[in-house]
Coordinates of C-alpha atoms in Angstrom, one line a residue:
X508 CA -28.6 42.1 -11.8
X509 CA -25.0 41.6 -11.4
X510 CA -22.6 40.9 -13.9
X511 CA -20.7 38.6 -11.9
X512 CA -21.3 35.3 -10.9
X513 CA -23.6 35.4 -6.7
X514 CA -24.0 32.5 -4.6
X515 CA -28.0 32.4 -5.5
X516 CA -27.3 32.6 -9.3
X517 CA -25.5 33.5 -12.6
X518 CA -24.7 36.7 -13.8
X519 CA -25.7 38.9 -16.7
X520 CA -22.4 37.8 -18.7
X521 CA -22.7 34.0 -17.6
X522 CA -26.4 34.2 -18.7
X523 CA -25.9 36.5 -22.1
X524 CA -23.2 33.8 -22.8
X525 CA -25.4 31.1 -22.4
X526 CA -28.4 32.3 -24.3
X527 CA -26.1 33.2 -26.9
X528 CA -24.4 30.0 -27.3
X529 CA -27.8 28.5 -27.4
X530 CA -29.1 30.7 -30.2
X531 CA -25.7 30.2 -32.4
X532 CA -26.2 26.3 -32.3
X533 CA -29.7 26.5 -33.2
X534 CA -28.5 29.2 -35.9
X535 CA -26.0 26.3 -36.8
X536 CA -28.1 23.7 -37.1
X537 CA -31.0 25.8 -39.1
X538 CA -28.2 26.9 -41.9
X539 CA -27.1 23.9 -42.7
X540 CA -30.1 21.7 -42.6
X541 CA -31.4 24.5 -44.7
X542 CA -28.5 23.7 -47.6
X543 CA -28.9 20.2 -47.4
X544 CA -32.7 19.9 -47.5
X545 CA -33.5 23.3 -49.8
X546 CA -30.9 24.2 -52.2
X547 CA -28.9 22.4 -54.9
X548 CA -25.4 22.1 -55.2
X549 CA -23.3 25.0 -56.7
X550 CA -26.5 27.6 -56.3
X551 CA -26.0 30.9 -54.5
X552 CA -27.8 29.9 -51.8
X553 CA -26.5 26.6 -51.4
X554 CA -23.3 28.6 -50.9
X555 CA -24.7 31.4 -48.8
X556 CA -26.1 28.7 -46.2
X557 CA -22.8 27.2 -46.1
X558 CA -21.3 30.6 -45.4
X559 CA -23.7 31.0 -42.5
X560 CA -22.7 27.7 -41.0
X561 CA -19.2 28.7 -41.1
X562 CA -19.9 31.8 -39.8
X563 CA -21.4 30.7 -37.0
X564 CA -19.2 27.9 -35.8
X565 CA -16.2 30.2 -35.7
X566 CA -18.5 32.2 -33.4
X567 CA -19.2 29.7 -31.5
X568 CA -15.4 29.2 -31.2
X569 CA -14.7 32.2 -30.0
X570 CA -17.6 32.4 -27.3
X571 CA -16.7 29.2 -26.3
X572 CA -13.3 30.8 -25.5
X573 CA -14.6 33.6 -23.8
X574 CA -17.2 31.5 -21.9
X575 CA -14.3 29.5 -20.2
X576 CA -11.9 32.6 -19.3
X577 CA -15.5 33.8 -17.8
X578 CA -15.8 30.6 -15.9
X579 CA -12.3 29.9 -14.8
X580 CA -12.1 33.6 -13.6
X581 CA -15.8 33.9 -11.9
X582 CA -17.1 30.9 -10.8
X583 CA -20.5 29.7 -11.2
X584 CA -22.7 29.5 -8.0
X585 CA -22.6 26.5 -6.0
X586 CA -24.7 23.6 -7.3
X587 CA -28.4 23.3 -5.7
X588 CA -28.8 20.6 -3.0
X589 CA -29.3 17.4 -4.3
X590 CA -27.5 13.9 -4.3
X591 CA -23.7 13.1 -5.4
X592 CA -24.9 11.1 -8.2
X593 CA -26.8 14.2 -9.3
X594 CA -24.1 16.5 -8.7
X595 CA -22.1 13.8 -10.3
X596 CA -24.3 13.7 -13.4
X597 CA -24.3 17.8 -13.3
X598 CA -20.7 17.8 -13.7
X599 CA -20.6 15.3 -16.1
X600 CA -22.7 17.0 -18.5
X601 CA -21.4 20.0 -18.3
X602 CA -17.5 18.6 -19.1
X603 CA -19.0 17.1 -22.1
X604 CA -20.9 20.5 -23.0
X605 CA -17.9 22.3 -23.2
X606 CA -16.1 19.5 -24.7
X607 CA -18.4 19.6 -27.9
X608 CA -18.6 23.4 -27.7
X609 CA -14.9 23.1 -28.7
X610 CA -14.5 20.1 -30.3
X611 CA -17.7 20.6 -33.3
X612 CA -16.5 24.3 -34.1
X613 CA -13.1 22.8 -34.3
X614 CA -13.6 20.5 -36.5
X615 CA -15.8 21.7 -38.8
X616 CA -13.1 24.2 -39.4
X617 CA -10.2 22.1 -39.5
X618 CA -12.5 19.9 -41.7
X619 CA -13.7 22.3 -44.4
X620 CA -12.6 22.6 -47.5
X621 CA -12.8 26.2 -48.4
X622 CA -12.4 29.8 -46.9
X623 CA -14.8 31.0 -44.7
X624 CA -16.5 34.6 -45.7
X625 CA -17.1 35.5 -42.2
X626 CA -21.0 37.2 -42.5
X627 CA -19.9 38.2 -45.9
X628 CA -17.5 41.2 -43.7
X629 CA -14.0 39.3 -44.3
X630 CA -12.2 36.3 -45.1
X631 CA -11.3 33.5 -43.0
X632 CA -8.6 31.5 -44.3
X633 CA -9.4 27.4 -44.7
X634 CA -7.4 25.0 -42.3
X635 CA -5.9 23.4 -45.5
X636 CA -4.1 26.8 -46.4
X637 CA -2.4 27.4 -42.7
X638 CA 1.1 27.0 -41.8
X639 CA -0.6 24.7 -38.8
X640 CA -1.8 22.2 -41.6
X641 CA 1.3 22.0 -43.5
X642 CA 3.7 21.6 -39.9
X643 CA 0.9 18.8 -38.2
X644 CA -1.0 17.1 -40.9
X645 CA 1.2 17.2 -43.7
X646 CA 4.8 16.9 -42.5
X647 CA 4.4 15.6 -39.0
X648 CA 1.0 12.9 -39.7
X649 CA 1.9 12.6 -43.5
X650 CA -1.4 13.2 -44.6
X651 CA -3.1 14.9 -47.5
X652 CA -6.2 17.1 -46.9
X653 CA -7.8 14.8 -48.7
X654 CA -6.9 12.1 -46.1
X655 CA -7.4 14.1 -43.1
X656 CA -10.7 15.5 -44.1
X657 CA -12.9 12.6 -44.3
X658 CA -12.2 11.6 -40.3
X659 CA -12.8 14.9 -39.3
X660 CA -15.8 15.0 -41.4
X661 CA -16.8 12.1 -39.8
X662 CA -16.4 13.3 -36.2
X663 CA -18.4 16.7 -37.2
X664 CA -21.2 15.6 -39.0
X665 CA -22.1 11.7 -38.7
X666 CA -21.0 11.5 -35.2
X667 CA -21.2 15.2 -33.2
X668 CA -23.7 16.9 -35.4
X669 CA -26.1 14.1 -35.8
X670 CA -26.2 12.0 -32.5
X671 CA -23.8 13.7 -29.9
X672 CA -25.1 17.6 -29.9
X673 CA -28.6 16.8 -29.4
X674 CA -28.4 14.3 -26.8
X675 CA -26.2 16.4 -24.6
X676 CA -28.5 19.2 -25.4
X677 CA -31.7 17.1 -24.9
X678 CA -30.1 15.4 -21.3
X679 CA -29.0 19.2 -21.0
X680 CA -32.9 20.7 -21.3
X681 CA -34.5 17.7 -19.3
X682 CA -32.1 17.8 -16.4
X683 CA -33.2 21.8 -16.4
X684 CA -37.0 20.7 -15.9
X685 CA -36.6 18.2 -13.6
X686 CA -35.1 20.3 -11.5
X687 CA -37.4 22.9 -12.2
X688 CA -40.7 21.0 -12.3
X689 CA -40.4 17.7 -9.8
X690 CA -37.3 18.8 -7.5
X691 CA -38.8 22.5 -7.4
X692 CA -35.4 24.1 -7.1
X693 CA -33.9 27.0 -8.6
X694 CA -31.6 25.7 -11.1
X695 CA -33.3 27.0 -14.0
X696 CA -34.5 30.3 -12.2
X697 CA -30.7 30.6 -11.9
X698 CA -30.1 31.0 -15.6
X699 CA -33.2 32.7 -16.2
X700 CA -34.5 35.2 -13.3
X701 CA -33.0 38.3 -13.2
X702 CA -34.3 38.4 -9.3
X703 CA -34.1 35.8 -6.5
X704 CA -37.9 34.3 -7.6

């Protein structure tokens, strides 16, 4: 399999990019519903599941980042045939899956309160404690943490993290198995196959 990007399908980095994203958001979503449904506030683990969120969504950050220097410099293979609303509707969805690939990592960091102990190997400092935070939200927007934290909080949990992510990723799945199971074309064989099936 090639590592680049063919006409007839992805290549081994687009795909290991991919998979891994995949994983790290269902790695997201297992740590923290894991703190908020089996641990009490201020225990270890309550604490070491938080870590693990973090952890991850700064990952997920930086994947993201590598995933669109990997697009924008390879490609991906032309779209299967179909009609321009699918097309259009291919497109769309994949705008808005980068979109929250950036903006949920984003702001659960700029949103967090405390430092992030990346996999327990080194610190990460918190947004709050940044030259960034002190130049935009505090001199430039005026804004305490306090203040800025519960929008962003907002945005990352009761909006992205509970609605958003899983629709896109549900219309995401579907879209993969219609193509795969009613249109019959190799769409998901392109992300999947590592040969022309």
């Amino acid at each position: 399999m090639s590592l680049r990007n063919q006409p007839d399908g992805y290549g081994a980095i687009a795909k290991w990019l991919h998979w891994l994203t995949a994983i790290l958001f269902l790695g997201a979503y297992i740590s923290v519903y894991y703190r908020q449904w089996f641990t009490q506030e201020e225990t270890p683990e309550n604490w070491t599941a938080l870590q693990l969120h973090l952890s991850i969504g700064v990952t997920i950050g930086v994947i993201v980042i590598l995933r669109i220097v990997w697009r924008l410099t390879n490609p991906p293979p032309p779209l299967e045939p179909g009609s321009s609303l699918e097309h259009f509707a291919a497109h769309t969805g994949h705008v808005l899956l980068y979109l929250i690939m950036i903006v949920a990592p984003l702001t659960g960091y700029i949103g967090t309160g405390v430092d992030t102990d990346y996999f327990f190997l080194f610190e990460i400092p918190k947004f709050e404690s940044t030259q960034a935070f002190v130049a935009i939200v505090q001199d430039r927007m005026g804004m305490t943490f306090e203040q800025f934290e519960k929008p962003v909080d907002f945005i990352h949990k009761e909006i992205l993290g509970e609605w958003v992510v899983w629709i896109l990723i549900l219309g995401h799945v579907m879209a993969a198995l219609y193509h795969h199971y009613i249109k019959k074309d190799r769409t998901l064989l392109r992300m999947t196959a590592t040969k022309k099936s």
